[in-house]
Amino acid sequence: MSYPESCDYFRKKCSEWSLTHPHYDMRKYVNHQGKTGLVAEFRNDPLFSRIVCPFLKQYAQGQEKDMTSSIIKEATSLLEGDFFTAEIDIIVIAVLEACGYEGTAMKLAKGLLTAIIIAGAIAVVASALKKK
């Protein structure tokens, strides 16, 4: 139930999506699954329920507010140009829906969740670049 565990979850998930037949590309996988497919995938993943949803709940209750600014700045500074924003938005909305967020709580968690997903995706991209 921590930021590093959540980042690691999405790092693994992004890597998994990049290796999934027939897409072999995270962006194509996310677009093919869409929000509905991703919501179902997250809801059926016990690891997601144990790590991501409790962390978002903790954050939404205000226990992680001091960390938010630095997390978002860190993730944003790692980005160079347009980092597949449409796909990130699909993932964010699917995660929030899978965790049962609505209204104000959804707005509070969206920024943090975006940073977590971007951090996980960047780890996958960095790993792939190191292998080349």
mmCIF file of C-alpha atoms in Angstrom:
data_model
loop_
_atom_site.group_PDB
_atom_site.id
_atom_site.type_symbol
_atom_site.label_atom_id
_atom_site.label_comp_id
_atom_site.label_asym_id
_atom_site.label_seq_id
_atom_site.Cartn_x
_atom_site.Cartn_y
_atom_site.Cartn_z
ATOM 1 C CA MET A 1 0.000 0.000 0.000
ATOM 2 C CA SER A 2 2.697 2.477 -0.955
ATOM 3 C CA TYR A 3 3.760 4.668 -3.826
ATOM 4 C CA PRO A 4 6.742 2.413 -4.746
ATOM 5 C CA GLU A 5 4.545 -0.707 -4.664
ATOM 6 C CA SER A 6 1.962 0.990 -6.875
ATOM 7 C CA CYS A 7 4.650 2.125 -9.332
ATOM 8 C CA ASP A 8 6.043 -1.406 -9.410
ATOM 9 C CA TYR A 9 2.576 -2.813 -10.062
ATOM 10 C CA PHE A 10 2.146 -0.555 -13.095
ATOM 11 C CA ARG A 11 5.723 -1.189 -14.271
ATOM 12 C CA LYS A 12 4.931 -4.905 -14.358
ATOM 13 C CA LYS A 13 1.528 -4.310 -15.922
ATOM 14 C CA CYS A 14 2.965 -2.088 -18.677
ATOM 15 C CA SER A 15 5.635 -4.683 -19.369
ATOM 16 C CA GLU A 16 3.002 -7.438 -19.491
ATOM 17 C CA TRP A 17 0.870 -5.420 -21.910
ATOM 18 C CA SER A 18 3.909 -4.828 -24.137
ATOM 19 C CA LEU A 19 4.443 -8.599 -24.393
ATOM 20 C CA THR A 20 0.803 -9.587 -25.002
ATOM 21 C CA HIS A 21 -0.058 -11.224 -28.325
ATOM 22 C CA PRO A 22 -1.153 -9.983 -30.877
ATOM 23 C CA HIS A 23 -0.371 -6.370 -29.987
ATOM 24 C CA TYR A 24 3.132 -6.520 -28.460
ATOM 25 C CA ASP A 25 2.666 -2.832 -27.752
ATOM 26 C CA MET A 26 1.290 -1.253 -24.607
ATOM 27 C CA ARG A 27 -0.462 1.572 -26.456
ATOM 28 C CA LYS A 28 -2.213 -0.797 -28.854
ATOM 29 C CA TYR A 29 -3.185 -3.095 -25.992
ATOM 30 C CA VAL A 30 -4.710 -0.251 -23.945
ATOM 31 C CA ASN A 31 -6.598 1.135 -26.931
ATOM 32 C CA HIS A 32 -7.854 -2.329 -27.912
ATOM 33 C CA GLN A 33 -9.027 -3.149 -24.372
ATOM 34 C CA GLY A 34 -10.506 0.285 -23.803
ATOM 35 C CA LYS A 35 -11.836 1.426 -20.466
ATOM 36 C CA THR A 36 -14.304 -1.444 -20.117
ATOM 37 C CA GLY A 37 -11.708 -4.143 -20.746
ATOM 38 C CA LEU A 38 -9.187 -2.556 -18.397
ATOM 39 C CA VAL A 39 -11.773 -2.126 -15.625
ATOM 40 C CA ALA A 40 -12.568 -5.844 -15.865
ATOM 41 C CA GLU A 41 -8.860 -6.733 -15.903
ATOM 42 C CA PHE A 42 -8.139 -4.627 -12.818
ATOM 43 C CA ARG A 43 -11.191 -5.884 -10.922
ATOM 44 C CA ASN A 44 -10.105 -9.480 -11.528
ATOM 45 C CA ASP A 45 -6.532 -8.866 -10.363
ATOM 46 C CA PRO A 46 -6.102 -9.592 -6.626
ATOM 47 C CA LEU A 47 -2.746 -7.790 -6.582
ATOM 48 C CA PHE A 48 -4.431 -4.637 -7.875
ATOM 49 C CA SER A 49 -7.037 -4.875 -5.121
ATOM 50 C CA ARG A 50 -4.356 -5.345 -2.447
ATOM 51 C CA ILE A 51 -1.950 -2.632 -3.609
ATOM 52 C CA VAL A 52 -3.429 0.095 -5.809
ATOM 53 C CA CYS A 53 -6.949 0.597 -4.431
ATOM 54 C CA PRO A 54 -5.871 0.773 -0.764
ATOM 55 C CA PHE A 55 -3.112 3.243 -1.628
ATOM 56 C CA LEU A 56 -5.536 5.467 -3.531
ATOM 57 C CA LYS A 57 -7.986 5.302 -0.632
ATOM 58 C CA GLN A 58 -5.238 6.288 1.789
ATOM 59 C CA TYR A 59 -4.278 9.171 -0.476
ATOM 60 C CA ALA A 60 -7.861 10.319 -0.946
ATOM 61 C CA GLN A 61 -8.250 10.459 2.826
ATOM 62 C CA GLY A 62 -5.400 12.950 2.935
ATOM 63 C CA GLN A 63 -2.631 10.810 4.404
ATOM 64 C CA GLU A 64 -0.376 11.204 1.374
ATOM 65 C CA LYS A 65 -0.983 14.848 0.453
ATOM 66 C CA ASP A 66 2.528 16.011 1.357
ATOM 67 C CA MET A 67 3.984 13.567 -1.129
ATOM 68 C CA THR A 68 1.701 14.447 -4.043
ATOM 69 C CA SER A 69 3.496 17.514 -5.309
ATOM 70 C CA SER A 70 6.904 15.856 -5.407
ATOM 71 C CA ILE A 71 5.505 12.712 -7.051
ATOM 72 C CA ILE A 72 3.806 14.641 -9.830
ATOM 73 C CA LYS A 73 6.852 16.872 -10.376
ATOM 74 C CA GLU A 74 9.111 13.816 -10.506
ATOM 75 C CA ALA A 75 6.934 12.019 -13.023
ATOM 76 C CA THR A 76 6.463 15.130 -15.119
ATOM 77 C CA SER A 77 10.189 15.855 -15.209
ATOM 78 C CA LEU A 78 10.821 12.372 -16.588
ATOM 79 C CA LEU A 79 8.553 12.964 -19.525
ATOM 80 C CA GLU A 80 9.893 14.197 -22.805
ATOM 81 C CA GLY A 81 7.142 15.476 -25.060
ATOM 82 C CA ASP A 82 3.772 13.783 -25.436
ATOM 83 C CA PHE A 83 3.857 10.549 -23.407
ATOM 84 C CA PHE A 84 0.811 8.774 -24.908
ATOM 85 C CA THR A 85 -1.619 10.921 -22.912
ATOM 86 C CA ALA A 86 -4.744 9.340 -24.411
ATOM 87 C CA GLU A 87 -3.693 5.892 -23.236
ATOM 88 C CA ILE A 88 -2.737 7.180 -19.778
ATOM 89 C CA ASP A 89 -6.191 8.771 -19.474
ATOM 90 C CA ILE A 90 -7.874 5.472 -20.404
ATOM 91 C CA ILE A 91 -5.828 3.612 -17.776
ATOM 92 C CA VAL A 92 -6.483 6.259 -15.092
ATOM 93 C CA ILE A 93 -10.238 6.243 -15.634
ATOM 94 C CA ALA A 94 -10.304 2.416 -15.682
ATOM 95 C CA VAL A 95 -8.321 2.184 -12.431
ATOM 96 C CA LEU A 96 -10.511 4.715 -10.658
ATOM 97 C CA GLU A 97 -13.668 2.972 -11.815
ATOM 98 C CA ALA A 98 -12.288 -0.445 -10.826
ATOM 99 C CA CYS A 99 -11.539 0.930 -7.341
ATOM 100 C CA GLY A 100 -15.040 2.391 -7.082
ATOM 101 C CA TYR A 101 -14.125 6.090 -7.110
ATOM 102 C CA GLU A 102 -16.638 8.755 -8.063
ATOM 103 C CA GLY A 103 -16.866 12.535 -7.934
ATOM 104 C CA THR A 104 -14.518 14.418 -5.620
ATOM 105 C CA ALA A 105 -12.490 11.387 -4.569
ATOM 106 C CA MET A 106 -11.863 10.640 -8.249
ATOM 107 C CA LYS A 107 -10.515 14.151 -8.807
ATOM 108 C CA LEU A 108 -8.206 13.854 -5.794
ATOM 109 C CA ALA A 109 -6.781 10.514 -6.863
ATOM 110 C CA LYS A 110 -6.442 11.248 -10.603
ATOM 111 C CA GLY A 111 -3.231 13.293 -10.385
ATOM 112 C CA LEU A 112 -1.481 10.816 -8.119
ATOM 113 C CA LEU A 113 -2.581 7.851 -10.191
ATOM 114 C CA THR A 114 -1.389 9.496 -13.405
ATOM 115 C CA ALA A 115 2.045 9.992 -11.837
ATOM 116 C CA ILE A 116 2.161 6.357 -10.661
ATOM 117 C CA ILE A 117 1.241 4.961 -14.078
ATOM 118 C CA ILE A 118 3.706 7.245 -15.858
ATOM 119 C CA ALA A 119 6.469 6.237 -13.443
ATOM 120 C CA GLY A 120 5.728 2.562 -14.127
ATOM 121 C CA ALA A 121 5.648 3.071 -17.888
ATOM 122 C CA ILE A 122 8.875 5.071 -17.837
ATOM 123 C CA ALA A 123 10.583 2.239 -15.969
ATOM 124 C CA VAL A 124 9.553 -0.154 -18.754
ATOM 125 C CA VAL A 125 10.777 2.215 -21.480
ATOM 126 C CA ALA A 126 14.067 2.841 -19.673
ATOM 127 C CA SER A 127 14.589 -0.889 -19.253
ATOM 128 C CA ALA A 128 13.957 -1.491 -22.962
ATOM 129 C CA LEU A 129 16.395 1.276 -23.925
ATOM 130 C CA LYS A 130 19.121 -0.189 -21.690
ATOM 131 C CA LYS A 131 18.795 -3.537 -23.469
ATOM 132 C CA LYS A 132 19.507 -1.940 -26.873
#
